[in-house]
PDB file of C-alpha atoms and ligand atoms in Angstrom:
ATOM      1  CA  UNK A   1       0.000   0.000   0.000  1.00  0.00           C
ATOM      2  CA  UNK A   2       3.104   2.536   1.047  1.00  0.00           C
ATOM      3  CA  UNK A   3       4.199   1.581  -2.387  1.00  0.00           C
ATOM      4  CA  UNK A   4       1.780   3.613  -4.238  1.00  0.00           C
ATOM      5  CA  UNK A   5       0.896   6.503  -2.140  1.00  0.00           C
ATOM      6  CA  UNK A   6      -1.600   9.660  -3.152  1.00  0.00           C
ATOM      7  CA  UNK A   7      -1.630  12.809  -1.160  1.00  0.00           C
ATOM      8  CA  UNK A   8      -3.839  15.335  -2.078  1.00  0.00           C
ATOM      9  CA  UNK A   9      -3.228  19.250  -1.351  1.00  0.00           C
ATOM     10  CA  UNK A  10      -5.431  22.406  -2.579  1.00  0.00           C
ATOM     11  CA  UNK A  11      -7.072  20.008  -4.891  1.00  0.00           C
ATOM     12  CA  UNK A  12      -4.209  18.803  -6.494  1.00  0.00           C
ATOM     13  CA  UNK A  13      -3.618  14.431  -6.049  1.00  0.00           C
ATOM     14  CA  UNK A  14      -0.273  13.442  -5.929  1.00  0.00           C
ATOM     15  CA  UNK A  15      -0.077   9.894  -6.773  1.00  0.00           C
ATOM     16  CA  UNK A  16       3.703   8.433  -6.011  1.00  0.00           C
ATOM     17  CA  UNK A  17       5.278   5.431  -7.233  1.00  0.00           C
ATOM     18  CA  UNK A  18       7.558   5.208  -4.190  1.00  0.00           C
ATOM     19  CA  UNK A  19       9.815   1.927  -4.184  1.00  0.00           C
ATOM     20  CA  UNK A  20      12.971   3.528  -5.072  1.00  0.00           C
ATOM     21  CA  UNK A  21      15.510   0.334  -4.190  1.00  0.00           C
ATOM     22  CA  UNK A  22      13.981  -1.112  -7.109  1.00  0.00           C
ATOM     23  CA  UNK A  23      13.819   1.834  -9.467  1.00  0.00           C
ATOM     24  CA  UNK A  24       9.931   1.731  -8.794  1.00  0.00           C
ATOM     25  CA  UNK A  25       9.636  -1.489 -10.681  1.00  0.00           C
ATOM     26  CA  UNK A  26       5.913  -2.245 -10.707  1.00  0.00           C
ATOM     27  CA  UNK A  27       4.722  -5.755  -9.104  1.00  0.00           C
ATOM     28  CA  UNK A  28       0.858  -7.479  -9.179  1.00  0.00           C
ATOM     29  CA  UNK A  29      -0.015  -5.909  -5.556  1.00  0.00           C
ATOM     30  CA  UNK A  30       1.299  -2.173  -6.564  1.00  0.00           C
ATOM     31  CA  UNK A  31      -0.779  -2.504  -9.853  1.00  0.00           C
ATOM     32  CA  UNK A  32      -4.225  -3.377  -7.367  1.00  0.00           C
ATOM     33  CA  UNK A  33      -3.124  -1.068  -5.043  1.00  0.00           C
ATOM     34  CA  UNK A  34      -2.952   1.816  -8.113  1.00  0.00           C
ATOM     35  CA  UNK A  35      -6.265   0.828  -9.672  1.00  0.00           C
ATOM     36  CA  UNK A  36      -7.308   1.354  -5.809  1.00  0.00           C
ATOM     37  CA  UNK A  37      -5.849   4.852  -5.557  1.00  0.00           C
ATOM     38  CA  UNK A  38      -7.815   5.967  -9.026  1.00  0.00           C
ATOM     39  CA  UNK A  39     -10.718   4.971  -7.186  1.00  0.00           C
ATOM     40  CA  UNK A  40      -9.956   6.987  -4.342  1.00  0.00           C
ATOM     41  CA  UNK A  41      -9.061  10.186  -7.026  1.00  0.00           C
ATOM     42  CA  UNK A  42     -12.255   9.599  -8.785  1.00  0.00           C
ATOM     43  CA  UNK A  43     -13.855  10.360  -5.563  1.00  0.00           C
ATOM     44  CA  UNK A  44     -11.685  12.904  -4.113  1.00  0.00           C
ATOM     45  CA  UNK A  45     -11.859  16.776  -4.417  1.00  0.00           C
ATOM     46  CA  UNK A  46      -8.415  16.713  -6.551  1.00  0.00           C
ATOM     47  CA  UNK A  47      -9.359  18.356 -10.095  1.00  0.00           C
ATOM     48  CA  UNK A  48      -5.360  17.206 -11.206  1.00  0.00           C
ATOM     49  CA  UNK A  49      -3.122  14.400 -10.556  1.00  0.00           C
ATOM     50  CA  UNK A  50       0.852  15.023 -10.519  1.00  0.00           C
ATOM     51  CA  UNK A  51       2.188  11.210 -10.974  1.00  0.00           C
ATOM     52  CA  UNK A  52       5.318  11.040 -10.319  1.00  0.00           C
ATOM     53  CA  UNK A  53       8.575   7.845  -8.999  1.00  0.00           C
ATOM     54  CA  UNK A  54      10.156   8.122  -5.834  1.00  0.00           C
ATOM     55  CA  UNK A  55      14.404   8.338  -6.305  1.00  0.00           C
ATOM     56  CA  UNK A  56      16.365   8.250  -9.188  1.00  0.00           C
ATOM     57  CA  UNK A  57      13.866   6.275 -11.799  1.00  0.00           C
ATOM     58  CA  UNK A  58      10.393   7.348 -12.866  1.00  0.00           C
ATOM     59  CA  UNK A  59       9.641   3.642 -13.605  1.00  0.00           C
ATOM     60  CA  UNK A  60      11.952   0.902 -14.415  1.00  0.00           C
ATOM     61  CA  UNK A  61       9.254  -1.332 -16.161  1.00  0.00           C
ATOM     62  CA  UNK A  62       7.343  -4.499 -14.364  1.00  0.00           C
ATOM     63  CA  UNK A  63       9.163  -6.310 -12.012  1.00  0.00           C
ATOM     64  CA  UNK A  64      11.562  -8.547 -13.649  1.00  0.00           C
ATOM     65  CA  UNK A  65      11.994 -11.206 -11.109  1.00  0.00           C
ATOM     66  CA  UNK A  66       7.530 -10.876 -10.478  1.00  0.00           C
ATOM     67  CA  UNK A  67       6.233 -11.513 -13.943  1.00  0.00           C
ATOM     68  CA  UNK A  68       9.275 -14.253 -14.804  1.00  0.00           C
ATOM     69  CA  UNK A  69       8.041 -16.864 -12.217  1.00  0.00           C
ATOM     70  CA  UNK A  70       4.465 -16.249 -14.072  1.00  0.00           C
ATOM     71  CA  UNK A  71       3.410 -19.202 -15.737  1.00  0.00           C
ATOM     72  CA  UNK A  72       2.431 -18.543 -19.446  1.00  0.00           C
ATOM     73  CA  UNK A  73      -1.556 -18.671 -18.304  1.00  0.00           C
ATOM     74  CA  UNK A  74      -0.714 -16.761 -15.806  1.00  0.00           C
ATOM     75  CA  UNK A  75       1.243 -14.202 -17.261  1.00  0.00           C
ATOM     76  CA  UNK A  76      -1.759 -13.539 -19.635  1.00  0.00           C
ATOM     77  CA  UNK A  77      -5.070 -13.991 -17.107  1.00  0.00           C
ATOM     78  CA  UNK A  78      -3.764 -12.218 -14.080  1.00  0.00           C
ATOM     79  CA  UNK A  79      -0.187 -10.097 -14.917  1.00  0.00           C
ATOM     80  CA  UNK A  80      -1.446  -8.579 -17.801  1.00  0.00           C
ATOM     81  CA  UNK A  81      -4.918  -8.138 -17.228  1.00  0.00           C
ATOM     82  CA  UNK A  82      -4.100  -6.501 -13.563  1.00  0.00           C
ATOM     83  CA  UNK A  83      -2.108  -4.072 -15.410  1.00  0.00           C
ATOM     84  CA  UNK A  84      -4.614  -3.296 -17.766  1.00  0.00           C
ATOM     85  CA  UNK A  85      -7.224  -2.409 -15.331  1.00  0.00           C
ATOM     86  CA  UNK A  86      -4.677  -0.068 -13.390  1.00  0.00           C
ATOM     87  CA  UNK A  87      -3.665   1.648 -16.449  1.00  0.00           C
ATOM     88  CA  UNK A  88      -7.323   1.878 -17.878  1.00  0.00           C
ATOM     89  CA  UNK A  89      -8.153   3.106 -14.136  1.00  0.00           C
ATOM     90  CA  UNK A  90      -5.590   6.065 -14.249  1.00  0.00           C
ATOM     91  CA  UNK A  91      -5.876   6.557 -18.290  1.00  0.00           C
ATOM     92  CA  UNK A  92      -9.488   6.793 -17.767  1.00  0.00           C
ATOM     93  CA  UNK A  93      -9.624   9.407 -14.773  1.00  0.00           C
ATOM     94  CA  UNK A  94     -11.812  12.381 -15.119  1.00  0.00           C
ATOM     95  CA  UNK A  95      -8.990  14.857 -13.456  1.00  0.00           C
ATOM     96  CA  UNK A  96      -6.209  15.467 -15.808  1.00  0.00           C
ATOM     97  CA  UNK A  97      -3.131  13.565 -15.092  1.00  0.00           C
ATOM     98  CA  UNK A  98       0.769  15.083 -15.281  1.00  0.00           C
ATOM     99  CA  UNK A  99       3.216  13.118 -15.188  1.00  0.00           C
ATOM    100  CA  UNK A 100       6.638  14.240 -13.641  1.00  0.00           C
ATOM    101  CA  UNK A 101       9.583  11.884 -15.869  1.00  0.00           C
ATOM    102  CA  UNK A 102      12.448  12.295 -13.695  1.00  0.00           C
ATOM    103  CA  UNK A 103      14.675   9.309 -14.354  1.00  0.00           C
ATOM    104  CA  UNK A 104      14.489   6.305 -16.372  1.00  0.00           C
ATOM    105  CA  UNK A 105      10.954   5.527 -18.107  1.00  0.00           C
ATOM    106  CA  UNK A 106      11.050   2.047 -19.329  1.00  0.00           C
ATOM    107  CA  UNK A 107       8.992  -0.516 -20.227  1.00  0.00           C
ATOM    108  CA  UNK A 108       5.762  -0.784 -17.821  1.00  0.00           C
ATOM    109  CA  UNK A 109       7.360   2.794 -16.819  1.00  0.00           C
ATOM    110  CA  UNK A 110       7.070   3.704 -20.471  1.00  0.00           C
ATOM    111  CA  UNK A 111       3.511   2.487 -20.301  1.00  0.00           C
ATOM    112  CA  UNK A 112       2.276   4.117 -17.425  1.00  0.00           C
ATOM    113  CA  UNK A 113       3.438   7.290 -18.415  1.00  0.00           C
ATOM    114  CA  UNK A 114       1.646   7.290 -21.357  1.00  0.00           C
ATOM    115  CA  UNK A 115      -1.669   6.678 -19.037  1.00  0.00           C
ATOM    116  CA  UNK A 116      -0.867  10.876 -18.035  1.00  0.00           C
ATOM    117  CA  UNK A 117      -2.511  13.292 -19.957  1.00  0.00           C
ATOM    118  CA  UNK A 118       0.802  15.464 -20.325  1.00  0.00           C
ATOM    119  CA  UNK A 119       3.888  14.723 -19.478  1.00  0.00           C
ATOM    120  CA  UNK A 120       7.073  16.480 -18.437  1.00  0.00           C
ATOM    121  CA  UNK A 121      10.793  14.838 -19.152  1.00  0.00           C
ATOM    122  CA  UNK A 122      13.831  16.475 -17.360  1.00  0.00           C
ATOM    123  CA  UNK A 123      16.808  16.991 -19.634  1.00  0.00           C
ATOM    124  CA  UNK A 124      19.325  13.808 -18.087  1.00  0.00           C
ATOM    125  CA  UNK A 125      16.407  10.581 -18.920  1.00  0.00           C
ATOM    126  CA  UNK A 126      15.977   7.629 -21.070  1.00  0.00           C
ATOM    127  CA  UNK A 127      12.884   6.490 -22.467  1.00  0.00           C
ATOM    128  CA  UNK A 128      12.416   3.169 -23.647  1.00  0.00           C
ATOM    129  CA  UNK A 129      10.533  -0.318 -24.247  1.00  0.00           C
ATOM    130  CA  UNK A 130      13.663  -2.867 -23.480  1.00  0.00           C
ATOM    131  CA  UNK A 131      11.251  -5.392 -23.340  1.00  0.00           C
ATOM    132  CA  UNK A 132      12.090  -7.595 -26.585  1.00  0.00           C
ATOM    133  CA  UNK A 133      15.572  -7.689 -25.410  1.00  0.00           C
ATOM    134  CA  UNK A 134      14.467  -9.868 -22.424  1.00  0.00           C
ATOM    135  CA  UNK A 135      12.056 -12.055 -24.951  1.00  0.00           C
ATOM    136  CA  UNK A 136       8.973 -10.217 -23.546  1.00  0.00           C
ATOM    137  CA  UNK A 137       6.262  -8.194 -24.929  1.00  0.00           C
ATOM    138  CA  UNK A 138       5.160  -4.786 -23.809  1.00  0.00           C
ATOM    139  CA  UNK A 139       1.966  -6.202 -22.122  1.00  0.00           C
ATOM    140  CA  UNK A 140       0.613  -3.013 -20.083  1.00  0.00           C
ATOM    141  CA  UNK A 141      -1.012  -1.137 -23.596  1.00  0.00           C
ATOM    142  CA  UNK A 142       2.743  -0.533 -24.559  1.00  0.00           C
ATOM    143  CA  UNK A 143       1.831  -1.553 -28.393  1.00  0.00           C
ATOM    144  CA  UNK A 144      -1.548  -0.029 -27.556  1.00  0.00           C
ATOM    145  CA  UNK A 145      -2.360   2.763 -26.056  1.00  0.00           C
ATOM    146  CA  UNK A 146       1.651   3.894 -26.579  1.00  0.00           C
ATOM    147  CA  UNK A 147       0.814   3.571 -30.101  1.00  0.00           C
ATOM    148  CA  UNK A 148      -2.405   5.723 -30.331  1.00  0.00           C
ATOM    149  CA  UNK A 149      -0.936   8.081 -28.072  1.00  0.00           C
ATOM    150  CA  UNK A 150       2.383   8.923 -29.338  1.00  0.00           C
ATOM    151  CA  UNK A 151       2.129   7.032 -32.840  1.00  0.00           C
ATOM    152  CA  UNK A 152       3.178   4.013 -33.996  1.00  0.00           C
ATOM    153  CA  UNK A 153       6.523   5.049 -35.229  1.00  0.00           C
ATOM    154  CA  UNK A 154       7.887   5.909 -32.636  1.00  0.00           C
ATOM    155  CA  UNK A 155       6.616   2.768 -30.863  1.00  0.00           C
ATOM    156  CA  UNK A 156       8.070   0.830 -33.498  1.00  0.00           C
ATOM    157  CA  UNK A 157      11.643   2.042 -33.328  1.00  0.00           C
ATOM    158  CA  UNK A 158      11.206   1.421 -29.394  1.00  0.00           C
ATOM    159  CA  UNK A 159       9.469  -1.795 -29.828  1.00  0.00           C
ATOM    160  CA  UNK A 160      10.918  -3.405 -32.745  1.00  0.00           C
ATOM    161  CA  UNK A 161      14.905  -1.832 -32.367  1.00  0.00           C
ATOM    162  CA  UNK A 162      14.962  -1.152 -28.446  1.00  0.00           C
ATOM    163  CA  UNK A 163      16.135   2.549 -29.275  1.00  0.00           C
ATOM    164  CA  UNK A 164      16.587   4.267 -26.000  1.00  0.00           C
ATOM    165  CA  UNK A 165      15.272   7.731 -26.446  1.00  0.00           C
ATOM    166  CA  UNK A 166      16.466  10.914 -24.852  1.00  0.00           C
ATOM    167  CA  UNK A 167      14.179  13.996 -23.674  1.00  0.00           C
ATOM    168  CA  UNK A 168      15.008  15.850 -26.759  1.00  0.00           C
ATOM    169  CA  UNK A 169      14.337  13.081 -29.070  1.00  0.00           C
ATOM    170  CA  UNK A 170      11.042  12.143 -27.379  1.00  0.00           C
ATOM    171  CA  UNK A 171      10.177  15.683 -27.061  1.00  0.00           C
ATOM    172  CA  UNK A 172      10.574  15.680 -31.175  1.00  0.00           C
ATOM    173  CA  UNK A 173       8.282  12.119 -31.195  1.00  0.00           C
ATOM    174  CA  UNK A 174       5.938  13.789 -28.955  1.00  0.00           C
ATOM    175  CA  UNK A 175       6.305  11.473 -26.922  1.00  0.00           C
ATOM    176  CA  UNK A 176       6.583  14.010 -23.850  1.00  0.00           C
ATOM    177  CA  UNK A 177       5.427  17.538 -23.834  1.00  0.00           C
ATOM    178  CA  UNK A 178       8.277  19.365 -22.113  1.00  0.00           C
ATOM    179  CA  UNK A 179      11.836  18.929 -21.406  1.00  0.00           C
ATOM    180  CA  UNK A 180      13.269  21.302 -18.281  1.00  0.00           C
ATOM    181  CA  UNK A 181      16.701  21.080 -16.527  1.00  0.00           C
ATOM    182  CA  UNK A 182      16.982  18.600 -14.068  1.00  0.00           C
ATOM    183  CA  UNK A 183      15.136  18.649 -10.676  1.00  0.00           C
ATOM    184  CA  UNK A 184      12.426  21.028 -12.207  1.00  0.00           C
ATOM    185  CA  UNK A 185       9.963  18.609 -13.513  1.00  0.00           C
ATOM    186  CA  UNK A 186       7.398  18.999 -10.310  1.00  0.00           C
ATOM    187  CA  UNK A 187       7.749  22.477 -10.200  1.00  0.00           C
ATOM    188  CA  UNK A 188       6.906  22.975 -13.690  1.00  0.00           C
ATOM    189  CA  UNK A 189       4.211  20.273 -13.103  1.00  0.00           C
ATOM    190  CA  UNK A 190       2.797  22.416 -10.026  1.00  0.00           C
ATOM    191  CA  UNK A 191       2.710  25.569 -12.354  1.00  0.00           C
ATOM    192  CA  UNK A 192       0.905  23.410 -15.234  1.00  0.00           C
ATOM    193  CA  UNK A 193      -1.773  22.085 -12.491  1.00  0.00           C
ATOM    194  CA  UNK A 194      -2.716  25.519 -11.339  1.00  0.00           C
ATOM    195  CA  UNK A 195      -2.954  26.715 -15.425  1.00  0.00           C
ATOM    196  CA  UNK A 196      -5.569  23.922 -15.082  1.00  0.00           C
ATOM    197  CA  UNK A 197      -7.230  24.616 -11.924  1.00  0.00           C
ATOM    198  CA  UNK A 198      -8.210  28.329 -13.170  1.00  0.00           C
ATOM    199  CA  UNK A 199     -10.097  26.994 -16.349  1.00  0.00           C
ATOM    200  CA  UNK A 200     -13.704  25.616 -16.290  1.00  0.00           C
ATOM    201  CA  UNK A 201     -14.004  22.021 -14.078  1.00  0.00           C
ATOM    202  CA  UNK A 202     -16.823  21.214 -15.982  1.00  0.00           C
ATOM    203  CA  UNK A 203     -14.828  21.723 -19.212  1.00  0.00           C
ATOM    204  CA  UNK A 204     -12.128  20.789 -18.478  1.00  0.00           C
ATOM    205  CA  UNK A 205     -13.604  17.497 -17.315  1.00  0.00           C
ATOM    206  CA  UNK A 206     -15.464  17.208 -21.007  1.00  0.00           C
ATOM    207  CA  UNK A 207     -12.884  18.028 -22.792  1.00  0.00           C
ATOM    208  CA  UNK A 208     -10.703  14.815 -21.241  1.00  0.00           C
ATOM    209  CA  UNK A 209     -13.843  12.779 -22.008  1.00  0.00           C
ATOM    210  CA  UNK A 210     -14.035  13.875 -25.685  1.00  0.00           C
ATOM    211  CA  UNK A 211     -10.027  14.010 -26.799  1.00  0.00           C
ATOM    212  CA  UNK A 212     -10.046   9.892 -24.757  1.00  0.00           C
ATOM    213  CA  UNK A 213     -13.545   9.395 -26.796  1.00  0.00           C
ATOM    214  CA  UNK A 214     -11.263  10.248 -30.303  1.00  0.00           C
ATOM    215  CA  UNK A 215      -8.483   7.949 -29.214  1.00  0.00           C
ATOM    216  CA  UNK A 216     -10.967   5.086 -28.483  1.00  0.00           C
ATOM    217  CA  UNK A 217     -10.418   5.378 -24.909  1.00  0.00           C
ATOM    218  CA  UNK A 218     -13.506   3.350 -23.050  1.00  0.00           C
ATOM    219  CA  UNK A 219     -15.882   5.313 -26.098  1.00  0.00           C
ATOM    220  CA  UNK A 220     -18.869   3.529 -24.869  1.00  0.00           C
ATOM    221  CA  UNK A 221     -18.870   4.594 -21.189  1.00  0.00           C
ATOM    222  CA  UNK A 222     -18.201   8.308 -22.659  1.00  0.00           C
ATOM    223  CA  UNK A 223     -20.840   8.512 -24.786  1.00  0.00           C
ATOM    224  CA  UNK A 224     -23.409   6.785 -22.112  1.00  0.00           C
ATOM    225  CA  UNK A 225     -22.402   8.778 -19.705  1.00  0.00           C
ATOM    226  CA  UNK A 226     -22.805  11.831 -21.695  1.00  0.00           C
ATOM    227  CA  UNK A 227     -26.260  10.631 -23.297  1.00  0.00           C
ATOM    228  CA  UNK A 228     -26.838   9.649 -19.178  1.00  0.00           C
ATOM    229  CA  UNK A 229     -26.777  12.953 -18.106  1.00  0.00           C
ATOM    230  CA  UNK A 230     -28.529  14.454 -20.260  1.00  0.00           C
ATOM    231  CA  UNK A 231     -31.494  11.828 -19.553  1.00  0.00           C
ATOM    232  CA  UNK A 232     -30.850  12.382 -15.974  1.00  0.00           C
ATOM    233  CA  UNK A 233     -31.540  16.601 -15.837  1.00  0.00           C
ATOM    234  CA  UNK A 234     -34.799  15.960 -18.020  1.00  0.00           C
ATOM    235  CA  UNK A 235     -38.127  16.709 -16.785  1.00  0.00           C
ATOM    236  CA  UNK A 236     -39.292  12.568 -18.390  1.00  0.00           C
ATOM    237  CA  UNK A 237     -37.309  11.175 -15.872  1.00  0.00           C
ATOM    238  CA  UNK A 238     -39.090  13.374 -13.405  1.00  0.00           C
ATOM    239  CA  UNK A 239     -42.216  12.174 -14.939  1.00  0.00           C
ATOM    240  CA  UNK A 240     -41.310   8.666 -15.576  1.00  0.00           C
ATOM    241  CA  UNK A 241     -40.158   8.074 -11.817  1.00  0.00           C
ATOM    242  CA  UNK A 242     -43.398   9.966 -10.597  1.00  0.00           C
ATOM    243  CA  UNK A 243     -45.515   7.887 -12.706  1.00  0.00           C
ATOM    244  CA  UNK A 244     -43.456   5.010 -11.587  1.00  0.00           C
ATOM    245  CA  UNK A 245     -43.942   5.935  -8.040  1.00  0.00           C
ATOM    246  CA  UNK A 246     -47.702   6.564  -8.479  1.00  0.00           C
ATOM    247  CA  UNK A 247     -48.423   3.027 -10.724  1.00  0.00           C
ATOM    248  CA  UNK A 248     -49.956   5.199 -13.484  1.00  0.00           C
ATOM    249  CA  UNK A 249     -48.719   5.552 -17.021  1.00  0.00           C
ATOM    250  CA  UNK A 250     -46.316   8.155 -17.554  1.00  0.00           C
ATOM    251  CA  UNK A 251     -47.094  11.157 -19.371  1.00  0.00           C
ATOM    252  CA  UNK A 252     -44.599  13.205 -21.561  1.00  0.00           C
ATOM    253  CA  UNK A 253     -44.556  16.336 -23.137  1.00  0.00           C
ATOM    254  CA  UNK A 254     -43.240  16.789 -26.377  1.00  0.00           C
ATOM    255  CA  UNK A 255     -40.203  18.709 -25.252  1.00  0.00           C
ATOM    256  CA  UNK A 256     -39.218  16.069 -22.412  1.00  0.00           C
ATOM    257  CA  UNK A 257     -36.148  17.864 -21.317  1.00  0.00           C
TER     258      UNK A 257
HETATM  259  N1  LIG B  13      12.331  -5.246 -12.343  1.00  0.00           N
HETATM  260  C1  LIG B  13      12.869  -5.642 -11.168  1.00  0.00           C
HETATM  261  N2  LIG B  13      13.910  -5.033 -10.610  1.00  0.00           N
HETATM  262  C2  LIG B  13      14.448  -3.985 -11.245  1.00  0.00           C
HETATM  263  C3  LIG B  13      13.920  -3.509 -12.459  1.00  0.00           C
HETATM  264  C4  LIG B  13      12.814  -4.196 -13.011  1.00  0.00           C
HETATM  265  N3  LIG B  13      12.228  -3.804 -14.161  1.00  0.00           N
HETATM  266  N4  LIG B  13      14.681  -2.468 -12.870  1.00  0.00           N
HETATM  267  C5  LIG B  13      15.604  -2.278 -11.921  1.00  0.00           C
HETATM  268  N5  LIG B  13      15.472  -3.194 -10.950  1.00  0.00           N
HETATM  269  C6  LIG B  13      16.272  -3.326  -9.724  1.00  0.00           C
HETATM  270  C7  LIG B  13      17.637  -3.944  -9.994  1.00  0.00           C
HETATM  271  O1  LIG B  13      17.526  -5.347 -10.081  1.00  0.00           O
HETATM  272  C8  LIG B  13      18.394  -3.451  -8.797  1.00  0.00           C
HETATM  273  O2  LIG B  13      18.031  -4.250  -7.694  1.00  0.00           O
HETATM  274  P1  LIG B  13      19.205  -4.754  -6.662  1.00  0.00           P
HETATM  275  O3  LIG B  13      19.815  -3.484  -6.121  1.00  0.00           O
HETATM  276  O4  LIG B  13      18.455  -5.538  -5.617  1.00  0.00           O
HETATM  277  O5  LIG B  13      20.167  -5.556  -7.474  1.00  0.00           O
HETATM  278  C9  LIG B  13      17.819  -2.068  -8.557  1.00  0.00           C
HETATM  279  O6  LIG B  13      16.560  -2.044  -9.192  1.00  0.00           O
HETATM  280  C10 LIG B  13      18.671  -0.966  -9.165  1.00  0.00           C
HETATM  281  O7  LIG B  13      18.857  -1.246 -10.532  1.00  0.00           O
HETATM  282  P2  LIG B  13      20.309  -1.305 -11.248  1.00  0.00           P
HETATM  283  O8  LIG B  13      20.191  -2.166 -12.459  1.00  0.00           O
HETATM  284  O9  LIG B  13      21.335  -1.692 -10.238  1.00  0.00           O
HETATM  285  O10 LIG B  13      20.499   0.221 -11.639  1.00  0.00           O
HETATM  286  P3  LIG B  13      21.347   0.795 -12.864  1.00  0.00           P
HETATM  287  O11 LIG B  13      21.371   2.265 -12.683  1.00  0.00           O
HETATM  288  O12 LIG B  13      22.637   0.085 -12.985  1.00  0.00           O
HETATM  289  O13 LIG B  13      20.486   0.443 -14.163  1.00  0.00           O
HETATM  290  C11 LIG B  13      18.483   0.317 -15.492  1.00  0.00           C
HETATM  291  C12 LIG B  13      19.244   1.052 -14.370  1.00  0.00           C
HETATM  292  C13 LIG B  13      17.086   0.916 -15.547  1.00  0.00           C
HETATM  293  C14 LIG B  13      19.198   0.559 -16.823  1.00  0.00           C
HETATM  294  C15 LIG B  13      18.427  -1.192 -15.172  1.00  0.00           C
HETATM  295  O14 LIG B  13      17.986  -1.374 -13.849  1.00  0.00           O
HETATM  296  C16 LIG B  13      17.508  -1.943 -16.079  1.00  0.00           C
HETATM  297  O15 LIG B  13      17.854  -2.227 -17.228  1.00  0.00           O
HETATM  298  N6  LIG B  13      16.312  -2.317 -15.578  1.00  0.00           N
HETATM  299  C17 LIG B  13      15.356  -3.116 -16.313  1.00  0.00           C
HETATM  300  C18 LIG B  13      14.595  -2.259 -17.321  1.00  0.00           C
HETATM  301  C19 LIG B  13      13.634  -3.112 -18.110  1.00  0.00           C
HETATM  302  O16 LIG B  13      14.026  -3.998 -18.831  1.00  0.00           O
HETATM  303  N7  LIG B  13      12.324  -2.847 -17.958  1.00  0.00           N
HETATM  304  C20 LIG B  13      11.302  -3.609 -18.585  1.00  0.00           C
HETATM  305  C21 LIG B  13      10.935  -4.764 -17.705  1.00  0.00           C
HETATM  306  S1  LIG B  13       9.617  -5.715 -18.400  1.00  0.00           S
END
């Protein structure tokens, strides 16, 4: 639980990969206890999440020495699928999601950056997917999500070469938004939060929903939820539940909203 912690202060969340001996290398209980803490940030009062790594790594990847003892079943049913549902957890958050890249972003690292909304590289890191080089596949929505969100190019020459990028290159591959001088990722993080906390909530929240909708991020739940409200603020639902309530047949007007 201390592994993944989330604090949250004048409603920013910051959600902490904190298991530094092991360069934050992710293992099945941190990816329940994740999926846990999006639950807790979808119910919060945060309106941004800062993710950031504890110590000298962002994220080194999925833990080597957890997913190799996997048997092939379960290295499919339960290690990849528990990743998916944390990463679709903190991909699919309403807030917006920054994510501080202060040391090396590999792998399941790679991949759980690309869950942020925007994210922030300081000048000295590597990105990667070094995956293929230990006879593995980028399982967490590396070839995925990675791909839809910073194209399958540059996925490719990760994927298929194991090219290590720098913050320059992936600021060119847009595969990161920003690259400042070491040690200034959270504080340009902080400054991008509170650019975000003095525009619209309820915009800002749409907007999310929408640009996730184009990407084919969980489209169905965006449009029923959408289509949901709607239904919910319309006078037939106060005149279906009445008649509900009452046994009668409902009655609606013509202009049911
Ligand atoms: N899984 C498990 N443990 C990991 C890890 C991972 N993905 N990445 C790093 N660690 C551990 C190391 O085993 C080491 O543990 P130890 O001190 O008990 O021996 C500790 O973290 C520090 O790593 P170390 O390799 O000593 O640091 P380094 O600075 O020399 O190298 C890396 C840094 C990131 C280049 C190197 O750790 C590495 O290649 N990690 C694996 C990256 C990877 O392949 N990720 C995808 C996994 S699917």
């Amino acid at each position: 639980m201390t592994q993944i912690t989330l604090t949250e202060h004048n409603s920013i969340a910051h959600l902490r990969i904190n298991r530094p001996d092991k360069l934050n290398a992710l293992d099945a209980a941190m990816m329940d206890t994740l999926a846990m803490r999006c639950r807790e940030i979808e119910h919060s009062t945060a309106r941004v999440v800062i993710l950031s790594g504890e110590g000298r790594a962002f994220c080194a990847g999925g833990d080597i020495e957890a997913w190799s003892g996997n048997t092939p079943a379960a290295f499919a049913d339960h290690w990849v699928r528990q990743g998916h549902v944390a990463f679709d957890a903190l991909a699919r958050l309403l807030q917006p999601v920054i994510a501080v890249l202060d040391g090396h972003t590999l792998g399941g690292g790679l991949e759980l950056a690309a869950c942020a909304d925007l994210r922030i590289g300081e000048d000295h890191i590597k990105i990667g997917q070094p995956e293929s080089a230990l006879g593995i596949i980028p399982g967490w929505s590396g070839t995925q999500r990675a791909a839809r969100r910073f194209g399958t190019q540059a996925v490719r020459r990760m994927a298929l070469m194991g090219e290590v990028f720098t913050a320059h290159e992936a600021l060119i591959l847009g595969i990161i938004d920003h690259v400042v001088p070491s040690g200034t990722a959270m504080a340009k993080a902080e400054t991008m939060a509170q650019r975000i906390l003095a525009r619209s909530p309820q915009a800002t929240r749409l907007a999310k929903m929408m640009i996730n909708a184009a990407e084919g991020e969980e489209t169905g739940r965006i449009i029923e939820a959408m289509a949901g409200q709607i239904a919910a603020g319309s006078k037939d639902l106060t005149e279906g539940l009445s008649a509900f309530r009452a046994k009668r047949s409902p009655d609606f007007t013509k202009e049911g909203s």
